[in-house]
N, CA and C of each residue as an Amber inpcrd file, in Angstrom:
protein
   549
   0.7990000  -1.1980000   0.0000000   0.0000000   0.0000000   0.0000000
   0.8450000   1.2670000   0.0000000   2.3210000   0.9330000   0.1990000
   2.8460000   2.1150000   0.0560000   3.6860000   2.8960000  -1.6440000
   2.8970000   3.9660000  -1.7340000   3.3870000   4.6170000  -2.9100000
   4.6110000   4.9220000  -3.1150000   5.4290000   3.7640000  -3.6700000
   6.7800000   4.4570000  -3.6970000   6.9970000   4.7020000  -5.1070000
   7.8590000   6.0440000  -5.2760000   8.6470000   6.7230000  -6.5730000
   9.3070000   6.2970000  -7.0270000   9.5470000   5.9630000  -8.2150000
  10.7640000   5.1600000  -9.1210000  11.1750000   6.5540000  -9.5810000
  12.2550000   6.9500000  -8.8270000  12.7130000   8.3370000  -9.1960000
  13.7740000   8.1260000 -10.6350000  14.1980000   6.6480000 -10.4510000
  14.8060000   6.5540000 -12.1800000  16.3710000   7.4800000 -12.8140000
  16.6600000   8.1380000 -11.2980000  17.4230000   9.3020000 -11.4170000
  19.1410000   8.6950000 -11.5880000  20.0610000   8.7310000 -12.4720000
  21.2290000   8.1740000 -12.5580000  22.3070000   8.7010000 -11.3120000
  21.9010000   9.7740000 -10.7650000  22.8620000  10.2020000  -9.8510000
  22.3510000   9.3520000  -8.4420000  21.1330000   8.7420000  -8.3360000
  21.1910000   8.1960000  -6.6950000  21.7380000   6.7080000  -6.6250000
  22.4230000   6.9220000  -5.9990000  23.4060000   5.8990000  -5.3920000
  24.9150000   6.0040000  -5.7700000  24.8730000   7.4370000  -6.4650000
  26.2630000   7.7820000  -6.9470000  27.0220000   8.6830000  -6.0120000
  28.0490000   8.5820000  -5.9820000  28.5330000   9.8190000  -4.7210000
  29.3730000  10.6890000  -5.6850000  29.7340000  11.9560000  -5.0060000
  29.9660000  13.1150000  -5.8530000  31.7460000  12.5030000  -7.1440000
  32.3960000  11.7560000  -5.6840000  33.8620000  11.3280000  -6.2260000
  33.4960000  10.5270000  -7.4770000  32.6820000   9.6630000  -7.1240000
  32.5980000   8.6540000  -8.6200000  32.2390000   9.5790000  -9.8500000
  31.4290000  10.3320000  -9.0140000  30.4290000  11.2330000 -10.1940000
  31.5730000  11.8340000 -10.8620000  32.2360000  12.6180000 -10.4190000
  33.8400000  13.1750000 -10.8430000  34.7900000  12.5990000 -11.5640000
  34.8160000  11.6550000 -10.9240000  35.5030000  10.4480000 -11.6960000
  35.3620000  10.3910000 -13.1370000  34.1090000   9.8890000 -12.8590000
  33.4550000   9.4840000 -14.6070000  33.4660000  10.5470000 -15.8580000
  33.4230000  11.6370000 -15.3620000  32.9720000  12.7240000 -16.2320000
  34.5160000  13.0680000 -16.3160000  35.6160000  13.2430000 -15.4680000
  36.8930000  13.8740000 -15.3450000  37.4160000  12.7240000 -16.5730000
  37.7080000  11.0820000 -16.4570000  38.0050000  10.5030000 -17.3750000
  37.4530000  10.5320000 -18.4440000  36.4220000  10.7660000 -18.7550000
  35.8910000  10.8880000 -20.0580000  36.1940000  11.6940000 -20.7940000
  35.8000000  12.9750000 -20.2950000  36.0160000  14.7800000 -20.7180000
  37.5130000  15.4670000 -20.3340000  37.3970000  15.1390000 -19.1170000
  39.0570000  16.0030000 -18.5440000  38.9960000  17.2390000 -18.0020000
  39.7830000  17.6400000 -17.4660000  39.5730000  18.9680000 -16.0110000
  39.4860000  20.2770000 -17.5860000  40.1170000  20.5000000 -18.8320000
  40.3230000  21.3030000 -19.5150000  38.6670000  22.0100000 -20.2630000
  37.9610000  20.6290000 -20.3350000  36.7200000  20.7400000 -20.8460000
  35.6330000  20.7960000 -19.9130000  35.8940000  19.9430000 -18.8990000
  34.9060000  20.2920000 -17.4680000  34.8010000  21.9910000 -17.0700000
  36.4970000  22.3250000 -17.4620000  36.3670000  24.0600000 -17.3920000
  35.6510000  24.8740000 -18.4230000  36.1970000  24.4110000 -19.4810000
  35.4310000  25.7450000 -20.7490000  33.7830000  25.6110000 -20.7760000
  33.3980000  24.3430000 -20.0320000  32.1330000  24.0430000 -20.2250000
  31.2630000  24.5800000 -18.5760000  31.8660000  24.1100000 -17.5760000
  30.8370000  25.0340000 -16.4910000  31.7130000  26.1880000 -15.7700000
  33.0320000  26.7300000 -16.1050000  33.6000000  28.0110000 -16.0140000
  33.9270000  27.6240000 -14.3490000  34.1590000  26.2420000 -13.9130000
  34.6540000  26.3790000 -12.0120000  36.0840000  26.2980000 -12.0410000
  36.5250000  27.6980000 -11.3210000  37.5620000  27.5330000 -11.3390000
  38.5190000  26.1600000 -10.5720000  37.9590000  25.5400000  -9.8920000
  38.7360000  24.3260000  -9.5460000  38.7570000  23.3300000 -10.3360000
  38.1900000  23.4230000 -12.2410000  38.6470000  22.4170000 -13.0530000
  40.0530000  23.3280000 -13.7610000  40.1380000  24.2200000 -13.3120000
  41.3300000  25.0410000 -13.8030000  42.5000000  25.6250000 -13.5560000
  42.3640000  25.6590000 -12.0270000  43.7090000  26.0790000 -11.2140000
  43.9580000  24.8850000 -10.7380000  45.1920000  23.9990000 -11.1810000
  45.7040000  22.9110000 -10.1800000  44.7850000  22.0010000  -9.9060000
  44.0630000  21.2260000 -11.3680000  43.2490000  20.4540000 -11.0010000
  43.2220000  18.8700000 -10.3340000  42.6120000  18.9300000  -9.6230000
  42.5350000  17.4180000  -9.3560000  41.2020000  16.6560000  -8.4200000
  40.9630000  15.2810000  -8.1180000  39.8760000  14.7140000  -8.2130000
  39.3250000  15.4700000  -6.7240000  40.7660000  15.3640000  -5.9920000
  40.4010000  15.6930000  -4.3270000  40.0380000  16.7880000  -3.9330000
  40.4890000  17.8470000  -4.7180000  40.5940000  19.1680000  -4.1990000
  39.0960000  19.6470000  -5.4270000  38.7620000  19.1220000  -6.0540000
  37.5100000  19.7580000  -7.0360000  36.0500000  18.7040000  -5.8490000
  36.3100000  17.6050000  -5.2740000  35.3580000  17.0440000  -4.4300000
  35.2350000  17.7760000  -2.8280000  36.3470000  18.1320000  -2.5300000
  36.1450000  19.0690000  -1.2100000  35.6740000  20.2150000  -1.5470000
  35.8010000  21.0680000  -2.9480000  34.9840000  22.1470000  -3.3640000
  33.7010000  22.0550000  -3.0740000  33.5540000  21.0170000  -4.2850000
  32.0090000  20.8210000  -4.6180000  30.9810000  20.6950000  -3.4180000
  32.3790000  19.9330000  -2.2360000  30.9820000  19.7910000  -0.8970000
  30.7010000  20.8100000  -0.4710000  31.6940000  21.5330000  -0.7880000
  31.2080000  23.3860000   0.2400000  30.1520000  23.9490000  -0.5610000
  30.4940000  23.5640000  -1.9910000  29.6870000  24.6400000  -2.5960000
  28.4610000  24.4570000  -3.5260000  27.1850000  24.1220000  -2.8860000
  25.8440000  23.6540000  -3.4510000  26.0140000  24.4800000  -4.7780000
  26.3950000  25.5950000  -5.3830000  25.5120000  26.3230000  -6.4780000
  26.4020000  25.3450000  -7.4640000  27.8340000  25.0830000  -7.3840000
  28.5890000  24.2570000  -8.2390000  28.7840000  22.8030000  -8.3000000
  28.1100000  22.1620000  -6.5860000  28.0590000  21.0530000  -7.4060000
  26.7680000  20.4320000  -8.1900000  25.7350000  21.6250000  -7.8640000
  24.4090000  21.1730000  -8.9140000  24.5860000  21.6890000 -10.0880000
  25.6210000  22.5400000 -10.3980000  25.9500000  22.6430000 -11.8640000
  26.8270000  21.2040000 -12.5180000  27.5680000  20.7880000 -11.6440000
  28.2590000  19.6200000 -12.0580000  27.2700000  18.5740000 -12.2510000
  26.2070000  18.4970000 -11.2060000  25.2010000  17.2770000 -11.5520000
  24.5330000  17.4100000 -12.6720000  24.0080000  18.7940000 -13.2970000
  23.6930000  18.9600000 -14.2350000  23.8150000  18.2900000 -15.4760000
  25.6390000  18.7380000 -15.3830000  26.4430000  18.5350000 -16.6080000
  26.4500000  17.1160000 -16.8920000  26.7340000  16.4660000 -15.6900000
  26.7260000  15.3290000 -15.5070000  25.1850000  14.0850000 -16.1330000
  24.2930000  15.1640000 -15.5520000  22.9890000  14.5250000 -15.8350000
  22.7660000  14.2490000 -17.4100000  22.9230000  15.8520000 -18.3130000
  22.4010000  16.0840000 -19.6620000  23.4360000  16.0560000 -20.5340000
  24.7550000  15.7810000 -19.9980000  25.8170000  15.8640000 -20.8740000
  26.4280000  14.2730000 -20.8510000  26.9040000  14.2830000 -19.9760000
  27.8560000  13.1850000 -19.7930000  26.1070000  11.8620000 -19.8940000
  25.6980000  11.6950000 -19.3730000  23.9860000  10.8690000 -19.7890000
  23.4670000  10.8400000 -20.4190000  23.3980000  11.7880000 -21.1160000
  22.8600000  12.4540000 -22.3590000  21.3950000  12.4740000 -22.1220000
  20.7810000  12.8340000 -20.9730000  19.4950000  12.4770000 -20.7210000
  18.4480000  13.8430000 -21.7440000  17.3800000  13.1880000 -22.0310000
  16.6310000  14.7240000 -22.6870000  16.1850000  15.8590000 -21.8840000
  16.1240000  17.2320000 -21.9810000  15.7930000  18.1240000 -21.3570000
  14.5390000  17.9210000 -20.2210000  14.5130000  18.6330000 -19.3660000
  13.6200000  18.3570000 -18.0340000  12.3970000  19.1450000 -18.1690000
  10.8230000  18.6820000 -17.4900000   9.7960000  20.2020000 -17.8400000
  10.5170000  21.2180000 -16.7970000   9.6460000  22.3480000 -17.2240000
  10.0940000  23.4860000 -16.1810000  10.0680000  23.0550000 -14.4500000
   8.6830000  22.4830000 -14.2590000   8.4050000  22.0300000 -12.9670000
   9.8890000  21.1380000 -12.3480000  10.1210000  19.7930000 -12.8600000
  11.3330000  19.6720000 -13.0140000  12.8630000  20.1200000 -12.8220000
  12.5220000  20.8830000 -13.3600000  13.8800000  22.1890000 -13.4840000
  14.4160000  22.3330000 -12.3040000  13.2820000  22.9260000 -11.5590000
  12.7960000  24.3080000  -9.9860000  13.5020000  23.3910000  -9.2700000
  13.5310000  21.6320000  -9.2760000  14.1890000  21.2210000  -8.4860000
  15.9360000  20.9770000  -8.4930000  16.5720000  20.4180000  -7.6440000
  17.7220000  20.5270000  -7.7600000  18.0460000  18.8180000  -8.4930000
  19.6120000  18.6070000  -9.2120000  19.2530000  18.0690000  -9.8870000
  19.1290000  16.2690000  -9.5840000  19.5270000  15.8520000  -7.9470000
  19.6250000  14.9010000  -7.1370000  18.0960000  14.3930000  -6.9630000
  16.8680000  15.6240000  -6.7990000  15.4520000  14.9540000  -6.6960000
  14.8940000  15.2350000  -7.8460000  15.5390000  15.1600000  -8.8870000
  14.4810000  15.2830000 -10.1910000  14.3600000  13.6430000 -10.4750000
  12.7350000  13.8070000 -10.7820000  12.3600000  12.3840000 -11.0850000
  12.3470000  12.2170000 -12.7070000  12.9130000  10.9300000 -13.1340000
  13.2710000  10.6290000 -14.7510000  12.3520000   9.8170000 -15.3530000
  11.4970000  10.2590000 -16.1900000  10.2930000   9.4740000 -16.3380000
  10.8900000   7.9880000 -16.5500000  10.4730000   6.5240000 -16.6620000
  10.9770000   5.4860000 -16.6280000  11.2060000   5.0680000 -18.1090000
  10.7150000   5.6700000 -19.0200000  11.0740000   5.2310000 -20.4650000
  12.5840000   5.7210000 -21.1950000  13.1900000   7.1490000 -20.2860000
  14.5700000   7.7580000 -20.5970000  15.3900000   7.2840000 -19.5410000
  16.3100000   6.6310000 -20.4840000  17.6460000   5.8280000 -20.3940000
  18.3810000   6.5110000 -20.5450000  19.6960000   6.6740000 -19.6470000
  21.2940000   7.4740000 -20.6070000  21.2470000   6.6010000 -21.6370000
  22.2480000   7.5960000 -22.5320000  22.6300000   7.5610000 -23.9730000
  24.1440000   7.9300000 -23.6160000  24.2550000   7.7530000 -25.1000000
  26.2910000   7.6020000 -24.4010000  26.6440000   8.9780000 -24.5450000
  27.5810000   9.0830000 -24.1260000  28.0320000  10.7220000 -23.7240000
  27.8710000  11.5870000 -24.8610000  28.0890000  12.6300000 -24.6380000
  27.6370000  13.9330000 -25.5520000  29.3100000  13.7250000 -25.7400000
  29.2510000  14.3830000 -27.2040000  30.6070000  14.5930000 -28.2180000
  30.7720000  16.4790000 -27.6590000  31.9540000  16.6730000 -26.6410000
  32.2530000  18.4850000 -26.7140000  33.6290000  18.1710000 -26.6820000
  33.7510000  19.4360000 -27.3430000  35.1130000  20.1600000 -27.8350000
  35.2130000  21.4000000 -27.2010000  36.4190000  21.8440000 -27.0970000
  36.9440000  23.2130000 -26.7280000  36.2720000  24.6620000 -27.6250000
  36.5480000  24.3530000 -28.3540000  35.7320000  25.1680000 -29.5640000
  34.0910000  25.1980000 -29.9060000  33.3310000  24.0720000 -29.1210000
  32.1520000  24.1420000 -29.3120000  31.4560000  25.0270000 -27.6610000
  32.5280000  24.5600000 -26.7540000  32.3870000  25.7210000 -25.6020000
  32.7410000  26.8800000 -25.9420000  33.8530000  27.4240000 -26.6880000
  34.5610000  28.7790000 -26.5500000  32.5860000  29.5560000 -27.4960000
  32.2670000  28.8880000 -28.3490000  30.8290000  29.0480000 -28.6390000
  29.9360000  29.4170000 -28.2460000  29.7650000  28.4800000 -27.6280000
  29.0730000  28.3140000 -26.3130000  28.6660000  29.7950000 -25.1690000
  30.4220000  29.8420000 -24.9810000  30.7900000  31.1040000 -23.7220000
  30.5740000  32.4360000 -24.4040000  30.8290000  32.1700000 -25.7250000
  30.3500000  33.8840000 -26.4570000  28.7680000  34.1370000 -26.5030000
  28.1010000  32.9170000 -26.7990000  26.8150000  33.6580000 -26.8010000
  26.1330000  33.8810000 -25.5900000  26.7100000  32.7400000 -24.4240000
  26.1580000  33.6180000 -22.8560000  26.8980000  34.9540000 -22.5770000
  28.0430000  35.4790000 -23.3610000  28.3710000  36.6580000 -22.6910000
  27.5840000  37.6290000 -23.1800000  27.0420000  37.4950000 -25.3360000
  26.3940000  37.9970000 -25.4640000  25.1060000  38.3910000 -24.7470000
  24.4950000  37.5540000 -24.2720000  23.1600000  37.2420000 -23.7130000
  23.4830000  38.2760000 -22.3470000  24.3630000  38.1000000 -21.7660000
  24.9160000  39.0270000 -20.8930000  24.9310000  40.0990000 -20.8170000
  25.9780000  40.7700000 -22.1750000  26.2180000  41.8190000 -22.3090000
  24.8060000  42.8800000 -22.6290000  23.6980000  42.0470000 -23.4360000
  22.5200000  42.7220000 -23.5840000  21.4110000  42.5550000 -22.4560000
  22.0970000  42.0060000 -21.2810000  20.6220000  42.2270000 -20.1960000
  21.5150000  43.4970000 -19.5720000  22.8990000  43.3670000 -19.4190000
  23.0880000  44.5300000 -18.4450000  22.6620000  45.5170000 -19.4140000
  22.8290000  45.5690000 -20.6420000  22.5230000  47.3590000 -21.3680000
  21.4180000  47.7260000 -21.0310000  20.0950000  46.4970000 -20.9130000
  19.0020000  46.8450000 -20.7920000  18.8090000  47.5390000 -18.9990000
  19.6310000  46.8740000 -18.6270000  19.2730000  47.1600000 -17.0370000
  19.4450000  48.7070000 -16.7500000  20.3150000  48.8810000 -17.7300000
  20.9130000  50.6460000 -17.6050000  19.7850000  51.6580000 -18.1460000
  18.6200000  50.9500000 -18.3370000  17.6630000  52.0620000 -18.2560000
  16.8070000  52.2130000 -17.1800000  16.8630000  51.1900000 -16.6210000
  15.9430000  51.3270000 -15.2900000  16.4000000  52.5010000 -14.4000000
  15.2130000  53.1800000 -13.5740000  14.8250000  54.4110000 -12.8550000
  16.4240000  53.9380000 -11.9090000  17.3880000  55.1630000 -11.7020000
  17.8810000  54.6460000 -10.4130000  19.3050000  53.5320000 -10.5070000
  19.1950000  52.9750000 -11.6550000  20.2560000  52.1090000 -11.8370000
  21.7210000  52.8880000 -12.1840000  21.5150000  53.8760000 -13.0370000
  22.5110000  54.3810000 -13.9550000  23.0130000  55.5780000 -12.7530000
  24.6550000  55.6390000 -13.4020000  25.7400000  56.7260000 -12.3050000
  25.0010000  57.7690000 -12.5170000  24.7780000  58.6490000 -13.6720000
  23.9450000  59.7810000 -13.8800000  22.9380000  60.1230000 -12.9010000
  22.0110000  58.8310000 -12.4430000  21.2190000  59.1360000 -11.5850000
  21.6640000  59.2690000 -10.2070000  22.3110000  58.6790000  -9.8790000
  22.8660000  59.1200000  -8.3780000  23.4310000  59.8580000  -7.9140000
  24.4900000  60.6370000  -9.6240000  24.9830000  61.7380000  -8.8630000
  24.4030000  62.8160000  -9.2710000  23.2650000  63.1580000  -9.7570000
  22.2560000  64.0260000  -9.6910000  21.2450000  63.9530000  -8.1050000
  21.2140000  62.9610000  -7.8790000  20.7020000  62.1390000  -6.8740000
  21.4820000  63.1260000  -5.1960000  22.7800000  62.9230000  -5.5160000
  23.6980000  63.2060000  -4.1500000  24.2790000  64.6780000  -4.7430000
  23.8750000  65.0140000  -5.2470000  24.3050000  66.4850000  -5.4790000
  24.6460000  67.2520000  -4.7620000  23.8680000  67.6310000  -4.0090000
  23.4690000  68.9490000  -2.7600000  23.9550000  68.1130000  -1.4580000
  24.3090000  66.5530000  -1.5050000  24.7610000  66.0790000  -0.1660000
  25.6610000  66.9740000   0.7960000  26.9430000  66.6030000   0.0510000
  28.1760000  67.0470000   0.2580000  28.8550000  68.2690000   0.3720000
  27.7930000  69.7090000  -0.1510000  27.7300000  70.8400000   0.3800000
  28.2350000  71.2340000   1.3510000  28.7870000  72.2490000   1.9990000
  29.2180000  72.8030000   3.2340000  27.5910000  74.2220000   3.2750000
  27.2260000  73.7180000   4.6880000  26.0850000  74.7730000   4.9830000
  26.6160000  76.1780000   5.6770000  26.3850000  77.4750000   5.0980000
  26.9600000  78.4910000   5.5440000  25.8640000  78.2550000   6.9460000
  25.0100000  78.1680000   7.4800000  24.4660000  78.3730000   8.8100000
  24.9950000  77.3590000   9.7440000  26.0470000  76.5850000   9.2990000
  25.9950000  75.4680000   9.9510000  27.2510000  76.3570000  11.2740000
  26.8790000  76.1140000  12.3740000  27.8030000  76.4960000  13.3960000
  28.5890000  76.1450000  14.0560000  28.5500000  74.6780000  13.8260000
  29.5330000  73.6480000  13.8460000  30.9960000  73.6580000  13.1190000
  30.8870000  74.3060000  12.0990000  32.0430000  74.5460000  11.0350000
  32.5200000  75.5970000  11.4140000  31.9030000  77.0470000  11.4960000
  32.5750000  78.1960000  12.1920000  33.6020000  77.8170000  13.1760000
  32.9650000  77.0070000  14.1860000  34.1280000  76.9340000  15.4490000
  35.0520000  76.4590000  14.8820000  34.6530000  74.8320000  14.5270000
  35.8620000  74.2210000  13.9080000  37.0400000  75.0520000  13.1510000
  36.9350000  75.6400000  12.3640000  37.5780000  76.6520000  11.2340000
  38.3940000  77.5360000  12.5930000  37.5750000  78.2970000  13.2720000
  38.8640000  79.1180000  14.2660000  39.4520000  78.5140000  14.9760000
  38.9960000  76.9600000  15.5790000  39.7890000  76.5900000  16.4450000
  41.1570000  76.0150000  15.9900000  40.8720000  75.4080000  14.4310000
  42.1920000  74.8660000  13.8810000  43.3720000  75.8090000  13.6310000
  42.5300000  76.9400000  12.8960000  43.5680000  78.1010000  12.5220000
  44.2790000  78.5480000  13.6210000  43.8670000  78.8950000  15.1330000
  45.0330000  79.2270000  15.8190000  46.1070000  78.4610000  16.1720000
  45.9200000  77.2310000  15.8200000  47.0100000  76.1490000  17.0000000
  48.3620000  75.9120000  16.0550000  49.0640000  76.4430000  16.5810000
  50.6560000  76.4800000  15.9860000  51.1910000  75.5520000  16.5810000
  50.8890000  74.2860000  16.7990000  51.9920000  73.2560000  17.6670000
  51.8880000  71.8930000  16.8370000  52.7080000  70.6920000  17.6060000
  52.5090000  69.8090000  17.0030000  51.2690000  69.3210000  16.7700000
  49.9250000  70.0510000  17.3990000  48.3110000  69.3920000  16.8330000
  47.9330000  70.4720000  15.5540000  48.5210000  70.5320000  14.9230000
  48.3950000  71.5810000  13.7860000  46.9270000  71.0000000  12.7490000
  46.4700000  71.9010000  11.7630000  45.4200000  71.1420000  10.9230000
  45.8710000  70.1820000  10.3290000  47.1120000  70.1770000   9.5190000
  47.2950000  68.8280000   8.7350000  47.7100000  67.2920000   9.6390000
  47.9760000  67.4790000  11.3470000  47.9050000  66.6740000  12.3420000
  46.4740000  66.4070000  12.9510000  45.5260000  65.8780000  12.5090000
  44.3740000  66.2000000  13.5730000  44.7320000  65.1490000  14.4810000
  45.7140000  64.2960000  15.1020000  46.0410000  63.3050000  16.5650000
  47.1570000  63.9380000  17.0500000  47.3840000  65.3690000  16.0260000
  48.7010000  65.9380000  17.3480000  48.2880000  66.3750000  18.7430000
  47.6400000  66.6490000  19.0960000  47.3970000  66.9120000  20.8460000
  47.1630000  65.8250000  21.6090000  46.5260000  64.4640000  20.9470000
  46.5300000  63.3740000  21.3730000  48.1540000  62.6790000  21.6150000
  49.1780000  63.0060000  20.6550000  50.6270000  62.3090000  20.5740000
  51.7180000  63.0450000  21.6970000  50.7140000  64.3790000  22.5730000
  51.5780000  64.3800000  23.3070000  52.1700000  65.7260000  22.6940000
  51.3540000  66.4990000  22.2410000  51.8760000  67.5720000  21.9690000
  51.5730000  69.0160000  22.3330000  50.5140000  68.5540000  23.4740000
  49.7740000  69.6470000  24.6730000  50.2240000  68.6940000  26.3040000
  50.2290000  69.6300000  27.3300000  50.6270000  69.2220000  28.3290000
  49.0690000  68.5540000  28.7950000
């Protein structure tokens, strides 16, 4: 009577090292880089020091499961609902099987990385019209901040009290009377 899930998912019962493993021998730390941009397939790579990453760091190793899932599995794309989850509880309908690894090259990433920068480069332009976003606006914005107020009476004193003091607490010292330069 109990409803259990055939979650069907290739990553459960896999642990992150094997997972690494498989994809590192196949692909290699050079292409694991041009393809999800972590820097620990790129500085001084290796199996130990990219698995102690990955445990610290949830946003990269669900990008690795990802890669792992639709690349290296070759599994077909997920629905949106799907998606929202991370990629350890996504359930795989039972008729999709891995397929043998996806064919990438260096050059089909360097591809790849230009059109997300494009994609990039045109959300920030767009962002630069929003109310408030752009330098123009803020320093129209802080204009009048930074003013000195002629009523302000606080500044008067200040101003005579610096100008008389001829000793080591001079204006360009403001900790000389503190260093011992008044009795």
């Amino acid at each position: 009577m109990t409803d259990k899930i055939d979650y069907n998912n290739p990553l459960q019962g896999v642990g992150l090292k094997q997972m690494l493993t498989e994809i590192v021998d196949h692909y290699g730390f050079p292409i694991l880089f041009a393809y999800l941009n972590i820097n620990c397939f790129k500085n001084n790579p290796s199996i130990a020091a990219s698995v102690k990453f990955l445990k610290k760091t949830e946003w990269a190793r669900h990008k690795v499961e990802v890669f792992y899932l639709y690349q290296y599995k070759n599994l077909p794309k997920v629905s949106s609902e799907q998606f929202a989850l991370p990629p350890r509880e996504r359930i795989v309908p039972a008729h999709q099987k891995p397929r043998e690894p996806a064919v990438l090259s260096l050059e089909d990433a360097e591809i790849q990385n230009e059109k997300r920068a494009k994609k990039v480069a045109l959300r920030d332009q767009n962002t630069g019209a929003r109310r408030g976003s752009s330098k123009a606006y803020n320093e129209r914005r802080n204009a009048g901040f930074g003013k000195s107020r002629s009523s302000d009476p606080w500044k008067s004193d200040k101003k005579s009290s610096s100008s008389t003091s001829n000793g080591p607490g001079s204006a360009a010292d403001p900790w000389g009377n503190w260093k011992g330069g008044g009795d």
